[in-house]
Structure formats: C-alpha cells, structure tokens
Short mmCIF file of N, CA and C and ligand atoms in Angstrom, two decimals:
data_model
loop_
_atom_site.label_atom_id
_atom_site.label_comp_id
_atom_site.label_asym_id
_atom_site.label_seq_id
_atom_site.Cartn_x
_atom_site.Cartn_y
_atom_site.Cartn_z
N MET A 1 14.22 13.22 -13.81
CA MET A 1 13.08 13.07 -12.90
C MET A 1 11.78 13.45 -13.59
N SER A 2 11.82 14.22 -14.69
CA SER A 2 10.55 14.70 -15.24
C SER A 2 9.77 13.57 -15.92
N GLU A 3 10.49 12.61 -16.48
CA GLU A 3 9.82 11.47 -17.07
C GLU A 3 9.08 10.69 -15.99
N LEU A 4 9.76 10.54 -14.88
CA LEU A 4 9.17 9.83 -13.75
C LEU A 4 7.96 10.61 -13.23
N ARG A 5 8.07 11.92 -13.25
CA ARG A 5 6.98 12.75 -12.75
C ARG A 5 5.73 12.58 -13.62
N ASP A 6 5.93 12.58 -14.93
CA ASP A 6 4.80 12.37 -15.84
C ASP A 6 4.16 11.01 -15.60
N LEU A 7 5.01 10.03 -15.50
CA LEU A 7 4.52 8.67 -15.29
C LEU A 7 3.78 8.58 -13.97
N TYR A 8 4.33 9.23 -12.96
CA TYR A 8 3.72 9.25 -11.64
C TYR A 8 2.30 9.78 -11.73
N GLN A 9 2.14 10.93 -12.40
CA GLN A 9 0.81 11.52 -12.48
C GLN A 9 -0.16 10.64 -13.27
N GLU A 10 0.36 10.06 -14.32
CA GLU A 10 -0.45 9.20 -15.16
C GLU A 10 -0.95 7.98 -14.37
N VAL A 11 -0.04 7.38 -13.65
CA VAL A 11 -0.36 6.16 -12.89
C VAL A 11 -1.34 6.48 -11.77
N ILE A 12 -1.11 7.58 -11.07
CA ILE A 12 -2.01 7.96 -9.97
C ILE A 12 -3.42 8.19 -10.50
N LEU A 13 -3.51 8.92 -11.61
CA LEU A 13 -4.82 9.22 -12.17
C LEU A 13 -5.54 7.95 -12.60
N ASP A 14 -4.80 7.08 -13.25
CA ASP A 14 -5.39 5.85 -13.75
C ASP A 14 -5.90 4.97 -12.61
N HIS A 15 -5.07 4.77 -11.61
CA HIS A 15 -5.47 3.88 -10.50
C HIS A 15 -6.53 4.53 -9.62
N ASN A 16 -6.53 5.84 -9.57
CA ASN A 16 -7.57 6.51 -8.79
C ASN A 16 -8.93 6.35 -9.47
N LYS A 17 -8.91 6.44 -10.78
CA LYS A 17 -10.16 6.34 -11.54
C LYS A 17 -10.65 4.88 -11.57
N ARG A 18 -9.72 3.97 -11.74
CA ARG A 18 -10.10 2.56 -11.83
C ARG A 18 -9.25 1.73 -10.88
N PRO A 19 -9.55 1.86 -9.58
CA PRO A 19 -8.71 1.12 -8.63
C PRO A 19 -8.86 -0.39 -8.79
N ARG A 20 -7.76 -1.10 -8.68
CA ARG A 20 -7.78 -2.56 -8.77
C ARG A 20 -8.05 -3.14 -7.37
N HIS A 21 -8.70 -4.25 -7.35
CA HIS A 21 -8.94 -4.96 -6.08
C HIS A 21 -9.65 -4.09 -5.05
N PHE A 22 -10.57 -3.26 -5.52
CA PHE A 22 -11.29 -2.36 -4.62
C PHE A 22 -12.59 -3.04 -4.20
N GLN A 23 -12.51 -3.87 -3.17
CA GLN A 23 -13.66 -4.65 -2.72
C GLN A 23 -13.32 -5.31 -1.39
N VAL A 24 -14.36 -5.81 -0.73
CA VAL A 24 -14.13 -6.64 0.44
C VAL A 24 -13.69 -8.00 -0.07
N LEU A 25 -12.67 -8.57 0.53
CA LEU A 25 -12.16 -9.85 0.07
C LEU A 25 -12.88 -10.99 0.80
N ALA A 26 -13.62 -11.79 0.05
CA ALA A 26 -14.29 -12.94 0.65
C ALA A 26 -13.24 -13.93 1.11
N GLY A 27 -13.38 -14.44 2.31
CA GLY A 27 -12.43 -15.42 2.81
C GLY A 27 -11.11 -14.81 3.26
N ALA A 28 -11.12 -13.54 3.58
CA ALA A 28 -9.88 -12.90 4.03
C ALA A 28 -9.42 -13.52 5.35
N SER A 29 -8.14 -13.73 5.48
CA SER A 29 -7.59 -14.26 6.73
C SER A 29 -6.96 -13.14 7.56
N HIS A 30 -6.64 -12.04 6.92
CA HIS A 30 -5.98 -10.93 7.59
C HIS A 30 -6.67 -9.63 7.18
N ARG A 31 -6.70 -8.71 8.13
CA ARG A 31 -7.37 -7.46 7.84
C ARG A 31 -6.87 -6.38 8.80
N ALA A 32 -6.75 -5.17 8.31
CA ALA A 32 -6.40 -4.06 9.20
C ALA A 32 -7.00 -2.76 8.64
N ASP A 33 -7.27 -1.85 9.53
CA ASP A 33 -7.76 -0.53 9.15
C ASP A 33 -6.62 0.47 9.27
N GLY A 34 -6.51 1.35 8.32
CA GLY A 34 -5.48 2.38 8.38
C GLY A 34 -6.09 3.76 8.28
N TYR A 35 -5.48 4.70 8.96
CA TYR A 35 -6.00 6.06 8.97
C TYR A 35 -4.84 7.03 8.93
N ASN A 36 -4.93 7.97 8.02
CA ASN A 36 -3.91 9.02 7.93
C ASN A 36 -4.56 10.35 8.29
N PRO A 37 -4.44 10.76 9.56
CA PRO A 37 -5.15 11.96 10.01
C PRO A 37 -4.68 13.24 9.31
N LEU A 38 -3.48 13.20 8.74
CA LEU A 38 -2.98 14.41 8.09
C LEU A 38 -3.79 14.76 6.85
N CYS A 39 -4.38 13.73 6.24
CA CYS A 39 -5.10 13.97 4.99
C CYS A 39 -6.54 13.48 5.08
N GLY A 40 -6.82 12.62 6.06
CA GLY A 40 -8.16 12.07 6.19
C GLY A 40 -8.37 10.78 5.43
N ASP A 41 -7.29 10.18 4.95
CA ASP A 41 -7.41 8.91 4.22
C ASP A 41 -7.72 7.78 5.18
N ARG A 42 -8.72 6.98 4.82
CA ARG A 42 -9.05 5.79 5.61
C ARG A 42 -9.15 4.61 4.68
N LEU A 43 -8.50 3.53 5.04
CA LEU A 43 -8.70 2.34 4.23
C LEU A 43 -8.55 1.07 5.04
N THR A 44 -9.19 0.05 4.54
CA THR A 44 -9.10 -1.28 5.13
C THR A 44 -8.42 -2.18 4.12
N VAL A 45 -7.42 -2.91 4.58
CA VAL A 45 -6.72 -3.84 3.70
C VAL A 45 -7.10 -5.27 4.11
N TYR A 46 -7.46 -6.05 3.13
CA TYR A 46 -7.81 -7.46 3.34
C TYR A 46 -6.78 -8.34 2.66
N LEU A 47 -6.41 -9.41 3.33
CA LEU A 47 -5.47 -10.35 2.74
C LEU A 47 -5.97 -11.77 2.94
N GLN A 48 -5.70 -12.59 1.96
CA GLN A 48 -5.91 -14.02 2.15
C GLN A 48 -4.54 -14.67 2.05
N VAL A 49 -4.07 -15.17 3.18
CA VAL A 49 -2.75 -15.77 3.24
C VAL A 49 -2.91 -17.26 3.49
N GLU A 50 -2.23 -18.03 2.66
CA GLU A 50 -2.33 -19.48 2.76
C GLU A 50 -0.97 -20.07 2.51
N GLY A 51 -0.51 -20.89 3.44
CA GLY A 51 0.79 -21.53 3.25
C GLY A 51 1.92 -20.54 3.09
N GLY A 52 1.82 -19.41 3.79
CA GLY A 52 2.90 -18.42 3.75
C GLY A 52 2.92 -17.60 2.48
N VAL A 53 1.85 -17.70 1.67
CA VAL A 53 1.79 -16.94 0.42
C VAL A 53 0.53 -16.08 0.42
N VAL A 54 0.68 -14.86 -0.07
CA VAL A 54 -0.49 -13.98 -0.20
C VAL A 54 -1.26 -14.41 -1.45
N ARG A 55 -2.41 -15.02 -1.22
CA ARG A 55 -3.21 -15.52 -2.36
C ARG A 55 -4.18 -14.46 -2.87
N GLY A 56 -4.55 -13.57 -1.99
CA GLY A 56 -5.48 -12.53 -2.41
C GLY A 56 -5.27 -11.28 -1.59
N ALA A 57 -5.54 -10.14 -2.18
CA ALA A 57 -5.42 -8.87 -1.47
C ALA A 57 -6.45 -7.90 -2.05
N SER A 58 -7.03 -7.11 -1.18
CA SER A 58 -7.98 -6.10 -1.65
C SER A 58 -8.03 -4.97 -0.64
N PHE A 59 -8.73 -3.92 -1.01
CA PHE A 59 -8.86 -2.81 -0.07
C PHE A 59 -10.19 -2.09 -0.29
N GLN A 60 -10.59 -1.36 0.72
CA GLN A 60 -11.79 -0.53 0.68
C GLN A 60 -11.46 0.75 1.42
N GLY A 61 -12.26 1.75 1.19
CA GLY A 61 -12.06 2.96 1.96
C GLY A 61 -12.21 4.19 1.10
N SER A 62 -11.88 5.32 1.70
CA SER A 62 -11.95 6.56 0.95
C SER A 62 -10.76 7.42 1.32
N GLY A 63 -10.28 8.12 0.35
CA GLY A 63 -9.12 8.95 0.61
C GLY A 63 -8.73 9.67 -0.66
N CYS A 64 -7.60 10.33 -0.61
CA CYS A 64 -7.15 11.10 -1.76
C CYS A 64 -6.67 10.16 -2.87
N ALA A 65 -6.43 10.73 -4.01
CA ALA A 65 -6.02 9.95 -5.18
C ALA A 65 -4.74 9.17 -4.91
N ILE A 66 -3.81 9.77 -4.19
CA ILE A 66 -2.52 9.10 -3.97
C ILE A 66 -2.70 7.88 -3.07
N SER A 67 -3.50 8.03 -2.01
CA SER A 67 -3.67 6.90 -1.10
C SER A 67 -4.40 5.75 -1.80
N LYS A 68 -5.34 6.09 -2.65
CA LYS A 68 -6.09 5.07 -3.36
C LYS A 68 -5.24 4.38 -4.41
N ALA A 69 -4.49 5.19 -5.16
CA ALA A 69 -3.64 4.62 -6.20
C ALA A 69 -2.57 3.73 -5.57
N SER A 70 -2.06 4.15 -4.43
CA SER A 70 -1.02 3.37 -3.78
C SER A 70 -1.59 2.02 -3.31
N ALA A 71 -2.78 2.05 -2.73
CA ALA A 71 -3.41 0.80 -2.28
C ALA A 71 -3.72 -0.10 -3.46
N SER A 72 -4.18 0.52 -4.54
CA SER A 72 -4.50 -0.24 -5.74
C SER A 72 -3.27 -0.96 -6.29
N MET A 73 -2.17 -0.24 -6.40
CA MET A 73 -0.95 -0.84 -6.93
C MET A 73 -0.34 -1.83 -5.96
N MET A 74 -0.49 -1.54 -4.68
CA MET A 74 0.06 -2.46 -3.67
C MET A 74 -0.63 -3.81 -3.72
N THR A 75 -1.97 -3.78 -3.77
CA THR A 75 -2.68 -5.05 -3.79
C THR A 75 -2.34 -5.83 -5.06
N ASP A 76 -2.15 -5.11 -6.15
CA ASP A 76 -1.71 -5.75 -7.39
C ASP A 76 -0.35 -6.41 -7.20
N ALA A 77 0.53 -5.72 -6.49
CA ALA A 77 1.93 -6.16 -6.40
C ALA A 77 2.13 -7.35 -5.47
N VAL A 78 1.32 -7.47 -4.43
CA VAL A 78 1.63 -8.48 -3.41
C VAL A 78 0.99 -9.85 -3.67
N VAL A 79 -0.03 -9.88 -4.52
CA VAL A 79 -0.69 -11.16 -4.78
C VAL A 79 0.30 -12.13 -5.43
N GLY A 80 0.43 -13.29 -4.84
CA GLY A 80 1.35 -14.29 -5.36
C GLY A 80 2.70 -14.26 -4.69
N LYS A 81 2.94 -13.25 -3.87
CA LYS A 81 4.23 -13.15 -3.17
C LYS A 81 4.15 -13.85 -1.82
N SER A 82 5.29 -14.33 -1.36
CA SER A 82 5.34 -14.92 -0.03
C SER A 82 5.25 -13.79 1.00
N VAL A 83 4.93 -14.17 2.24
CA VAL A 83 4.85 -13.18 3.30
C VAL A 83 6.21 -12.49 3.47
N GLU A 84 7.30 -13.25 3.34
CA GLU A 84 8.64 -12.67 3.46
C GLU A 84 8.88 -11.65 2.35
N GLU A 85 8.52 -12.03 1.13
CA GLU A 85 8.71 -11.10 0.01
C GLU A 85 7.86 -9.85 0.19
N THR A 86 6.68 -10.03 0.75
CA THR A 86 5.79 -8.90 0.98
C THR A 86 6.39 -7.95 2.01
N HIS A 87 6.97 -8.51 3.07
CA HIS A 87 7.64 -7.68 4.07
C HIS A 87 8.81 -6.91 3.43
N ALA A 88 9.56 -7.61 2.58
CA ALA A 88 10.71 -6.98 1.93
C ALA A 88 10.25 -5.84 1.03
N LEU A 89 9.12 -6.05 0.36
CA LEU A 89 8.58 -5.03 -0.52
C LEU A 89 8.15 -3.81 0.29
N PHE A 90 7.51 -4.05 1.43
CA PHE A 90 7.13 -2.96 2.33
C PHE A 90 8.36 -2.14 2.70
N GLU A 91 9.44 -2.83 3.07
CA GLU A 91 10.67 -2.13 3.46
C GLU A 91 11.22 -1.31 2.29
N SER A 92 11.27 -1.91 1.11
CA SER A 92 11.81 -1.22 -0.06
C SER A 92 10.98 0.01 -0.39
N PHE A 93 9.67 -0.17 -0.34
CA PHE A 93 8.78 0.95 -0.67
C PHE A 93 8.96 2.08 0.33
N HIS A 94 8.99 1.71 1.59
CA HIS A 94 9.12 2.70 2.65
C HIS A 94 10.45 3.46 2.52
N ARG A 95 11.51 2.69 2.23
CA ARG A 95 12.84 3.32 2.04
C ARG A 95 12.80 4.29 0.88
N MET A 96 12.16 3.87 -0.20
CA MET A 96 12.15 4.71 -1.40
C MET A 96 11.40 6.03 -1.17
N VAL A 97 10.20 5.96 -0.59
CA VAL A 97 9.42 7.20 -0.48
C VAL A 97 9.96 8.14 0.58
N THR A 98 10.75 7.62 1.52
CA THR A 98 11.28 8.49 2.56
C THR A 98 12.73 8.89 2.30
N ALA A 99 13.28 8.45 1.17
CA ALA A 99 14.67 8.79 0.85
C ALA A 99 14.78 10.25 0.42
N ASP A 100 16.01 10.75 0.38
CA ASP A 100 16.24 12.11 -0.12
C ASP A 100 15.70 12.21 -1.54
N ILE A 101 15.28 13.40 -1.87
CA ILE A 101 14.65 13.61 -3.17
C ILE A 101 15.60 13.25 -4.31
N ASP A 102 16.90 13.40 -4.08
CA ASP A 102 17.87 13.12 -5.15
C ASP A 102 18.40 11.69 -5.14
N ALA A 103 18.00 10.93 -4.14
CA ALA A 103 18.52 9.56 -4.06
C ALA A 103 18.05 8.78 -5.28
N PRO A 104 18.94 7.97 -5.84
CA PRO A 104 18.54 7.20 -7.03
C PRO A 104 17.43 6.20 -6.69
N VAL A 105 16.58 5.97 -7.64
CA VAL A 105 15.51 4.98 -7.45
C VAL A 105 16.00 3.66 -8.03
N GLU A 106 15.97 2.65 -7.22
CA GLU A 106 16.37 1.32 -7.70
C GLU A 106 15.10 0.52 -7.94
N PRO A 107 14.68 0.44 -9.19
CA PRO A 107 13.41 -0.23 -9.44
C PRO A 107 13.40 -1.65 -8.88
N GLY A 108 14.41 -2.44 -9.23
CA GLY A 108 14.54 -3.79 -8.68
C GLY A 108 13.21 -4.46 -8.44
N ALA A 109 13.00 -4.90 -7.21
CA ALA A 109 11.79 -5.62 -6.86
C ALA A 109 10.56 -4.71 -6.90
N LEU A 110 10.77 -3.41 -6.84
CA LEU A 110 9.64 -2.51 -6.76
C LEU A 110 8.86 -2.43 -8.07
N GLY A 111 9.54 -2.66 -9.17
CA GLY A 111 8.85 -2.62 -10.45
C GLY A 111 8.09 -1.32 -10.64
N LYS A 112 6.82 -1.47 -10.99
CA LYS A 112 5.98 -0.29 -11.28
C LYS A 112 5.83 0.63 -10.07
N LEU A 113 6.00 0.07 -8.88
CA LEU A 113 5.84 0.87 -7.66
C LEU A 113 6.86 1.99 -7.59
N ALA A 114 7.93 1.89 -8.41
CA ALA A 114 8.98 2.90 -8.40
C ALA A 114 8.45 4.28 -8.75
N VAL A 115 7.31 4.35 -9.43
CA VAL A 115 6.78 5.68 -9.77
C VAL A 115 6.45 6.49 -8.52
N PHE A 116 6.24 5.81 -7.40
CA PHE A 116 5.89 6.53 -6.18
C PHE A 116 7.06 7.32 -5.60
N ALA A 117 8.23 7.16 -6.20
CA ALA A 117 9.34 8.03 -5.82
C ALA A 117 8.95 9.48 -6.09
N GLY A 118 8.01 9.68 -7.00
CA GLY A 118 7.53 11.02 -7.33
C GLY A 118 6.95 11.76 -6.14
N VAL A 119 6.49 11.00 -5.14
CA VAL A 119 5.86 11.61 -3.99
C VAL A 119 6.87 12.37 -3.11
N ARG A 120 8.16 12.07 -3.30
CA ARG A 120 9.18 12.76 -2.51
C ARG A 120 9.15 14.27 -2.74
N GLU A 121 8.64 14.66 -3.92
CA GLU A 121 8.56 16.09 -4.20
C GLU A 121 7.46 16.77 -3.40
N PHE A 122 6.60 15.95 -2.81
CA PHE A 122 5.48 16.49 -2.04
C PHE A 122 5.47 15.83 -0.66
N PRO A 123 6.36 16.28 0.22
CA PRO A 123 6.54 15.56 1.49
C PRO A 123 5.25 15.35 2.26
N ALA A 124 4.29 16.27 2.11
CA ALA A 124 3.03 16.12 2.86
C ALA A 124 2.25 14.91 2.39
N ARG A 125 2.58 14.39 1.20
CA ARG A 125 1.81 13.28 0.66
C ARG A 125 2.48 11.93 0.88
N ILE A 126 3.64 11.94 1.49
CA ILE A 126 4.34 10.66 1.68
C ILE A 126 3.49 9.70 2.50
N LYS A 127 2.80 10.23 3.50
CA LYS A 127 1.96 9.36 4.32
C LYS A 127 0.74 8.85 3.57
N CYS A 128 0.29 9.63 2.61
CA CYS A 128 -0.80 9.15 1.76
C CYS A 128 -0.33 7.92 0.98
N ALA A 129 0.90 8.00 0.47
CA ALA A 129 1.43 6.91 -0.34
C ALA A 129 1.75 5.68 0.50
N SER A 130 2.15 5.91 1.76
CA SER A 130 2.60 4.76 2.55
C SER A 130 1.51 4.19 3.45
N LEU A 131 0.34 4.85 3.52
CA LEU A 131 -0.73 4.36 4.40
C LEU A 131 -1.11 2.90 4.10
N ALA A 132 -1.31 2.60 2.83
CA ALA A 132 -1.71 1.24 2.47
C ALA A 132 -0.68 0.22 2.93
N TRP A 133 0.59 0.60 2.82
CA TRP A 133 1.67 -0.32 3.19
C TRP A 133 1.74 -0.53 4.69
N HIS A 134 1.57 0.53 5.45
CA HIS A 134 1.54 0.39 6.90
C HIS A 134 0.37 -0.48 7.32
N THR A 135 -0.74 -0.32 6.64
CA THR A 135 -1.93 -1.09 6.97
C THR A 135 -1.73 -2.56 6.61
N LEU A 136 -1.14 -2.79 5.48
CA LEU A 136 -0.80 -4.16 5.07
C LEU A 136 0.11 -4.82 6.11
N TYR A 137 1.10 -4.08 6.53
CA TYR A 137 2.06 -4.59 7.50
C TYR A 137 1.36 -4.96 8.81
N ALA A 138 0.46 -4.07 9.24
CA ALA A 138 -0.30 -4.33 10.47
C ALA A 138 -1.19 -5.57 10.31
N ALA A 139 -1.79 -5.70 9.14
CA ALA A 139 -2.67 -6.84 8.90
C ALA A 139 -1.88 -8.14 8.97
N LEU A 140 -0.69 -8.14 8.38
CA LEU A 140 0.13 -9.35 8.38
C LEU A 140 0.54 -9.74 9.79
N ARG A 141 0.90 -8.74 10.58
CA ARG A 141 1.34 -9.03 11.93
C ARG A 141 0.18 -9.48 12.80
N ALA A 142 -0.94 -8.77 12.70
CA ALA A 142 -2.06 -9.04 13.59
C ALA A 142 -2.82 -10.28 13.20
N GLY A 143 -2.90 -10.53 11.92
CA GLY A 143 -3.77 -11.60 11.47
C GLY A 143 -3.17 -12.98 11.57
N ALA A 144 -1.89 -13.03 11.83
CA ALA A 144 -1.20 -14.31 11.76
C ALA A 144 -1.83 -15.38 12.65
N GLU A 145 -2.40 -14.94 13.76
CA GLU A 145 -2.94 -15.93 14.69
C GLU A 145 -4.45 -16.04 14.61
N THR A 146 -5.06 -15.26 13.75
CA THR A 146 -6.51 -15.30 13.69
C THR A 146 -6.98 -15.68 12.30
N VAL A 147 -6.35 -16.70 11.76
CA VAL A 147 -6.69 -17.11 10.41
C VAL A 147 -8.08 -17.74 10.37
N SER A 148 -8.92 -17.20 9.54
CA SER A 148 -10.21 -17.84 9.32
C SER A 148 -10.53 -17.70 7.85
N THR A 149 -10.90 -18.76 7.24
CA THR A 149 -11.10 -18.69 5.80
C THR A 149 -12.56 -18.55 5.44
N GLU A 150 -13.42 -18.62 6.43
CA GLU A 150 -14.82 -18.38 6.12
C GLU A 150 -15.50 -17.69 7.28
N GLY A 151 -16.75 -17.34 7.03
CA GLY A 151 -17.49 -16.63 8.08
C GLY A 151 -17.02 -15.21 8.19
N ALA A 152 -17.20 -14.66 9.36
CA ALA A 152 -16.88 -13.25 9.58
C ALA A 152 -15.38 -13.02 9.43
N PRO A 153 -15.01 -11.90 8.84
CA PRO A 153 -13.59 -11.59 8.75
C PRO A 153 -13.00 -11.38 10.14
N PRO A 154 -11.72 -11.59 10.28
CA PRO A 154 -11.09 -11.41 11.58
C PRO A 154 -11.19 -9.95 12.02
N PRO A 155 -11.13 -9.69 13.31
CA PRO A 155 -11.22 -8.32 13.78
C PRO A 155 -10.09 -7.47 13.19
N ALA A 156 -10.42 -6.24 12.90
CA ALA A 156 -9.43 -5.37 12.29
C ALA A 156 -8.55 -4.73 13.36
N VAL A 157 -7.31 -4.55 13.04
CA VAL A 157 -6.45 -3.74 13.88
C VAL A 157 -6.33 -2.38 13.20
N ALA A 158 -6.09 -1.38 13.98
CA ALA A 158 -6.05 -0.04 13.41
C ALA A 158 -4.63 0.51 13.45
N VAL A 159 -4.25 1.18 12.40
CA VAL A 159 -2.97 1.88 12.40
C VAL A 159 -3.20 3.33 12.02
N GLU A 160 -2.38 4.18 12.56
CA GLU A 160 -2.38 5.57 12.15
C GLU A 160 -1.00 5.88 11.65
N THR A 161 -0.92 6.70 10.63
CA THR A 161 0.39 6.99 10.06
C THR A 161 1.20 7.88 11.00
N ASP A 162 0.51 8.65 11.82
CA ASP A 162 1.25 9.50 12.74
C ASP A 162 1.92 8.63 13.80
N GLY A 163 3.19 8.87 13.98
CA GLY A 163 3.91 8.12 14.99
C GLY A 163 4.43 6.79 14.47
N GLN A 164 4.07 6.46 13.23
CA GLN A 164 4.58 5.23 12.64
C GLN A 164 5.93 5.55 12.03
N ARG A 165 6.96 5.00 12.52
CA ARG A 165 8.30 5.12 11.97
C ARG A 165 8.56 6.49 11.38
ZN1 LIG B 214 -4.02 11.49 1.26
#
C-alpha cells in the first residue's frame, strides 16, 4: 500500500496545482452543482453529451486538494466514454473508495483513478474524493432532457454528499 500512498499524494498534489479541464464548458448540455458540507467543497460539473457519448467535460469551483484533484482526473477520464461507460466508472469508483481498507484494488477500467483507493485511509475525505462523481451522476440524470448546445447552460441541479448513498 505504501507505493500507492506515495503515488496518491503525488497525483493529488499535481492535479491540485494544475487541474485539468478547470473551466466553464462552452456548449455544455449537462450541468450540476455539488456541495460537500463536511469539508466545504463546492463544484460545478459541465458535460457535453452527444449521441450518447461524453464529448466534453469540465468543472469549476473551490474546495480542498482532494476534491479538486478528483474532479480533474474524473473529467480527464470520462471524455470519449459513452454514457453507459461513464455510469459504470462512477459505480467502480464509488465501490473502490468505500471498500474496506484492505480490499484489493482492481485497476481495470479505473486506470489512474485507482490511486484514489488511498483515500480509504482517511475516511473523512472519502466524500471529498467522491463529490465530483456524485455531481457528474446528477448532471447526467438531470440533463438528459434539457440538452442545449448553445446559449445559456441548462439549469444546474444540486447534490450534497450528505445522505447520498
Ligand atoms: Zn474536501
């Protein structure tokens, strides 16, 4: 686990310092706001979904290093994936971060996201790591019927990590 722990810290620091896709997404078709009251993390996830495929993803907001790094890596991971694959990734990620600390990590589809297994050592931060994913999930569900590719972004739905699964 110590190798994973080093990698975890390295990845969090890197993505916190230079978050990927940290912007409002022009032409977003889906959007949701997420809030983690336990830590004060707030973020908005934007998606551009076309033909059942996530063509673009971005996020904005402010929060701790873990929440930002998680959103950064998530947006990196979902671009180019189908909505079904994105849902499956959400499930895998959620299963991994909430598993027992000793449960084996199956990188599989998670790829680089597997480093977030490191958060299991800090249970208070699990919601920081999963906030972006819950927000993504809410955006996909809510935005499905309000697709607009131009003009004002669709209204945001809000999620809070408390009470979420
Ligand atoms: Zn946090």
